[in-house]
Short mmCIF file of C-alpha atoms in Angstrom, two decimals:
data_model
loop_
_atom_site.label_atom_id
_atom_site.label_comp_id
_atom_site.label_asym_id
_atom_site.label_seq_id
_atom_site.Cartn_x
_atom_site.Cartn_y
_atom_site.Cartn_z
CA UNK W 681 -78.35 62.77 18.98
CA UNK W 682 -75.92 59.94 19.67
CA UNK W 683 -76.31 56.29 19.39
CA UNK W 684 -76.64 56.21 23.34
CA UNK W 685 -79.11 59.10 23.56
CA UNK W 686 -80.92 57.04 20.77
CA UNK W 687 -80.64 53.97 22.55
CA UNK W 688 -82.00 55.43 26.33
CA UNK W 689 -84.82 57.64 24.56
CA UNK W 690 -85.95 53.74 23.43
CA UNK W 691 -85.52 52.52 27.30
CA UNK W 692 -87.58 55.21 28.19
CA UNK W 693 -90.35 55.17 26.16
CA UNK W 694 -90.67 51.18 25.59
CA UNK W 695 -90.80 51.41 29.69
CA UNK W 696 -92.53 54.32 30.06
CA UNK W 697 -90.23 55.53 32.67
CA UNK W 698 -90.30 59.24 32.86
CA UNK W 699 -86.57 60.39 33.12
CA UNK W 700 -83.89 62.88 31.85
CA UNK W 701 -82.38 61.74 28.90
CA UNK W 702 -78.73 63.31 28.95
CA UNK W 703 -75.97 62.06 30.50
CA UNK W 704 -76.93 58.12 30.87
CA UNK W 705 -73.84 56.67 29.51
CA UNK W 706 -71.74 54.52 32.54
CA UNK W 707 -67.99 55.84 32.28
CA UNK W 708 -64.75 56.03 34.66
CA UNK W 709 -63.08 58.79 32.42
CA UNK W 710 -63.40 61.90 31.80
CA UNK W 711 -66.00 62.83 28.28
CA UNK W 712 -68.60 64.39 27.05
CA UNK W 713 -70.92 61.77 28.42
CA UNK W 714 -71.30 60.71 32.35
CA UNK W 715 -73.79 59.29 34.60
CA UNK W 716 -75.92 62.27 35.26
CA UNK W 717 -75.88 63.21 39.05
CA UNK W 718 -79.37 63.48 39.22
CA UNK W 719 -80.24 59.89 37.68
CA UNK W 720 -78.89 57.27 40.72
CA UNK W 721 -77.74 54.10 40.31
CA UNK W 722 -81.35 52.65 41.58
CA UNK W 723 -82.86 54.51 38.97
CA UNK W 724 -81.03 53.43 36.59
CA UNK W 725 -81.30 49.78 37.44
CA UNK W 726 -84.65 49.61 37.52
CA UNK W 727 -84.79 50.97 33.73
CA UNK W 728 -82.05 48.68 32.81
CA UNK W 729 -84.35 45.95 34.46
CA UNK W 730 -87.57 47.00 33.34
CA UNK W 731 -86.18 47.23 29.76
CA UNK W 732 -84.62 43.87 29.62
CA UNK W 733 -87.86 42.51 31.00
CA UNK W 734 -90.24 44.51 28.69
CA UNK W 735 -87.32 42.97 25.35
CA UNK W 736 -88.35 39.26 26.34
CA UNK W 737 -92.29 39.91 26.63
CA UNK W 738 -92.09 41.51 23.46
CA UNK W 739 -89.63 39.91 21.59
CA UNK W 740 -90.02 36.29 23.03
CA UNK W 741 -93.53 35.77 24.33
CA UNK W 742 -93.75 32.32 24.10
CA UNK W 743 -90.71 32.23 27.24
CA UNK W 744 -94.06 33.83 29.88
CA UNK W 745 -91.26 36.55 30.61
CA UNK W 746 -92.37 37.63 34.28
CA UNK W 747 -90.80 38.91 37.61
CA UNK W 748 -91.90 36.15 40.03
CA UNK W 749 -91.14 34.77 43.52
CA UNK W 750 -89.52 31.75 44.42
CA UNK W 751 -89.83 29.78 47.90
CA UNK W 752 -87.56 28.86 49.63
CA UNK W 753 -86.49 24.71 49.51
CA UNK W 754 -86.78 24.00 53.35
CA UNK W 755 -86.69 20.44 54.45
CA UNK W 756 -87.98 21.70 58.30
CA UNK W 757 -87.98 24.97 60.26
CA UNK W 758 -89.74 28.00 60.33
CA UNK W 759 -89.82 29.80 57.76
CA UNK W 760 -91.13 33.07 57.98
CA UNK W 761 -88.13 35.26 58.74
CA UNK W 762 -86.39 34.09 55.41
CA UNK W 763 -85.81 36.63 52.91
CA UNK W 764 -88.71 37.00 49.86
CA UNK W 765 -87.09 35.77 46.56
CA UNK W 766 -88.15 37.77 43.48
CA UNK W 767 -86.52 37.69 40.51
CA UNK W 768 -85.79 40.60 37.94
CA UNK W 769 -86.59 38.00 35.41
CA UNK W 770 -87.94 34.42 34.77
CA UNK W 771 -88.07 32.86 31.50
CA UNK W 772 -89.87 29.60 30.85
CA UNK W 773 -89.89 27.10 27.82
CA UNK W 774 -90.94 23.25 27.42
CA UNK W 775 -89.89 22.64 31.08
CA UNK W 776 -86.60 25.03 30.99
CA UNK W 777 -85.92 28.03 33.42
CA UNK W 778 -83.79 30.95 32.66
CA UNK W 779 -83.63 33.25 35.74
CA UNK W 780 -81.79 36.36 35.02
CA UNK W 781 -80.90 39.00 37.32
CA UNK W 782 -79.78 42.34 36.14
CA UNK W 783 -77.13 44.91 37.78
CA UNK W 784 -75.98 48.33 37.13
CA UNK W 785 -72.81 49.28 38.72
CA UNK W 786 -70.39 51.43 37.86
CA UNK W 787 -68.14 48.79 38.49
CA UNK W 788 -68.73 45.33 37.04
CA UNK W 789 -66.15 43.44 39.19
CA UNK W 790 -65.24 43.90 42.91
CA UNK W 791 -61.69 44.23 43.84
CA UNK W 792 -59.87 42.52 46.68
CA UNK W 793 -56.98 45.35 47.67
CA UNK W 794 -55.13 42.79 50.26
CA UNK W 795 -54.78 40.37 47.36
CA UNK W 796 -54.80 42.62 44.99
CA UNK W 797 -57.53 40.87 42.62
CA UNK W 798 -60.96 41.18 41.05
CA UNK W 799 -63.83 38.70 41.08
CA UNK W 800 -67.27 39.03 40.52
CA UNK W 801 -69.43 40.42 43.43
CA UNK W 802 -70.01 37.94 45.62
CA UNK W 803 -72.99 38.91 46.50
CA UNK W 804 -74.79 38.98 43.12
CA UNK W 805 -72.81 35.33 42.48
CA UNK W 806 -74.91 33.97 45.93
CA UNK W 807 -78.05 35.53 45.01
CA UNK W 808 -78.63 33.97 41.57
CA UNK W 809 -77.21 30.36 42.78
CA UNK W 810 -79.43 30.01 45.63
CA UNK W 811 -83.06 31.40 43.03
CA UNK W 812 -81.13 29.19 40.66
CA UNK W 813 -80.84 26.12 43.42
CA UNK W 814 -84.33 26.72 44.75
CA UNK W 815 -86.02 26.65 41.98
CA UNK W 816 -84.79 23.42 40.85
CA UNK W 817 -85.16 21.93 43.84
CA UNK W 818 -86.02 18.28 41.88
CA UNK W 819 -82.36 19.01 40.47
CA UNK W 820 -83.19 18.43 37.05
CA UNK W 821 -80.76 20.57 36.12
CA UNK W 822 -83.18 22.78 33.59
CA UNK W 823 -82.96 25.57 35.62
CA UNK W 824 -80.19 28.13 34.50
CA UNK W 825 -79.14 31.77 35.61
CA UNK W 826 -77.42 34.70 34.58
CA UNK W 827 -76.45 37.55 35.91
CA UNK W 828 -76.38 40.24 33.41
CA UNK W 829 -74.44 43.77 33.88
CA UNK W 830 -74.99 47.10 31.80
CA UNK W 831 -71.38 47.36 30.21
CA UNK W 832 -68.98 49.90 31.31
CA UNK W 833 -65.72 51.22 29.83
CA UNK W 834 -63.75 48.83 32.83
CA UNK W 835 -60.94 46.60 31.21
CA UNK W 836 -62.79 43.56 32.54
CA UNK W 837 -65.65 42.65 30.73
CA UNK W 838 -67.37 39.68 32.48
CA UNK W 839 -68.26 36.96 29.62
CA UNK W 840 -68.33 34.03 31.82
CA UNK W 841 -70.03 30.45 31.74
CA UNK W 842 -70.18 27.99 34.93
CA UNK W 843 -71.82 24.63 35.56
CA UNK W 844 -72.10 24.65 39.24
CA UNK W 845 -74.20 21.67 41.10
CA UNK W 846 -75.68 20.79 37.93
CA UNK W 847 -77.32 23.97 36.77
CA UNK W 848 -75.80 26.81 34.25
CA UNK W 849 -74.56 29.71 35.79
CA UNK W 850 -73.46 32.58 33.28
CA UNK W 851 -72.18 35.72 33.95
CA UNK W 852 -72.62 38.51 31.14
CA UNK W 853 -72.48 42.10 30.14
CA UNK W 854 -74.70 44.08 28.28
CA UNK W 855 -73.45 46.47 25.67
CA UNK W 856 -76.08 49.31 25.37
CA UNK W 857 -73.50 51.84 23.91
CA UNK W 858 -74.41 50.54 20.10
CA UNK W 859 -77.19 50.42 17.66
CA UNK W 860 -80.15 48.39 18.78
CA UNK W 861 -80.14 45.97 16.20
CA UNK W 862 -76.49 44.79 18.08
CA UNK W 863 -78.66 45.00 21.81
CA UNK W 864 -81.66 42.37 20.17
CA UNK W 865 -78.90 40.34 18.75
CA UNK W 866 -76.79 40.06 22.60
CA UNK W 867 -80.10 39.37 24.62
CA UNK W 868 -81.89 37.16 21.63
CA UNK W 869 -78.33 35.18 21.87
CA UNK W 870 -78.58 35.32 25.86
CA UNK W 871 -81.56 33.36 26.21
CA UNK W 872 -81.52 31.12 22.59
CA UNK W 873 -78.51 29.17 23.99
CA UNK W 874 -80.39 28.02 27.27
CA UNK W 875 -84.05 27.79 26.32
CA UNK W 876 -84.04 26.56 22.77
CA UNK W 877 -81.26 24.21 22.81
#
């Protein structure tokens, strides 16, 4: 079994999702590995959620790793037809926040065709700003946020870092097509840099 198969049969069981294990590999080219058509992108974000999720209670229990809800900052106004934010992931240590939400796309970038550019999804780069903004509504600034992609084979590999209104903003990629030991050491070095600074 390859290092991939190896790596999803651990998804799956340290989730207990139940799930076909062939075929879970993102690619844009032709091999002998491609997203299965029977496992949809949904499904697969949830396991790429879940598992990233179930990595910090494990491996980091001291950060309260949870999926939790954020209100809204509103000065006045009613309130109630505002949209529920839940995060995939909140981490929490001696009065820092690290909200992360995870994505798996096929495609890690969006492209413009009339200017004939790529940029991250806009989207995605509004959602975690406003949990981020929210959050730290005293703008202490010791609330940060990442969004964090399952890797593809695209040429553009998001590795980014913003400060943006005085909180951290950090866009990143995953690499699950390696050994574990190389996964523990990407999200271990995800969250070190923001919460135990």
């Amino acid at each position: 079994m390859n290092q991939i198969l190896k790596t999803t049969a651990f998804l799956l069981i340290k989730t207990r999702e139940v799930s076909i294990i062939e075929g879970l590999l993102l690619t844009e080219q032709e091999g002998s590995h491609k997203l299965a058509r029977f496992v949809d992108d949904q499904k697969m974000h949830r396991l790429f959620e879940k598992f990233v999720l179930e990595y910090y209670r494990r491996h980091y229990p001291q950060f309260n790793a949870s999926a939790s809800h954020i209100d809204w900052n509103v000065d006045k106004g009613v309130i109630e037809f505002l949209p529920v934010m839940k995060t995939d992931i909140t981490l929490t240590y001696e009065g820092k926040t690290l909200i992360i939400d995870t994505k798996y796309y096929q495609h890690t970038m969006q492209t413009n065709s009339y200017y004939n550019s790529k940029s991250f999804h806009s989207n995605n780069l509004y959602q975690i700003f406003t949990y981020v903004k929210n959050k730290d509504y005293t703008n202490s600034g010791n609330v940060s946020g990442v969004l964090l992609y399952a890797k593809t084979d695209e040429d553009i590999v998001p590795d980014n870092e913003f400060s943006i209104s005085g909180n951290r903003i950090a866009v990143k990629t995953l690499d699950m097509n390696t050994d574990f030991s190389h996964i523990k050491r990407q999200l271990s070095d995800l969250v070190e840099g923001v919460l135990l600074e």
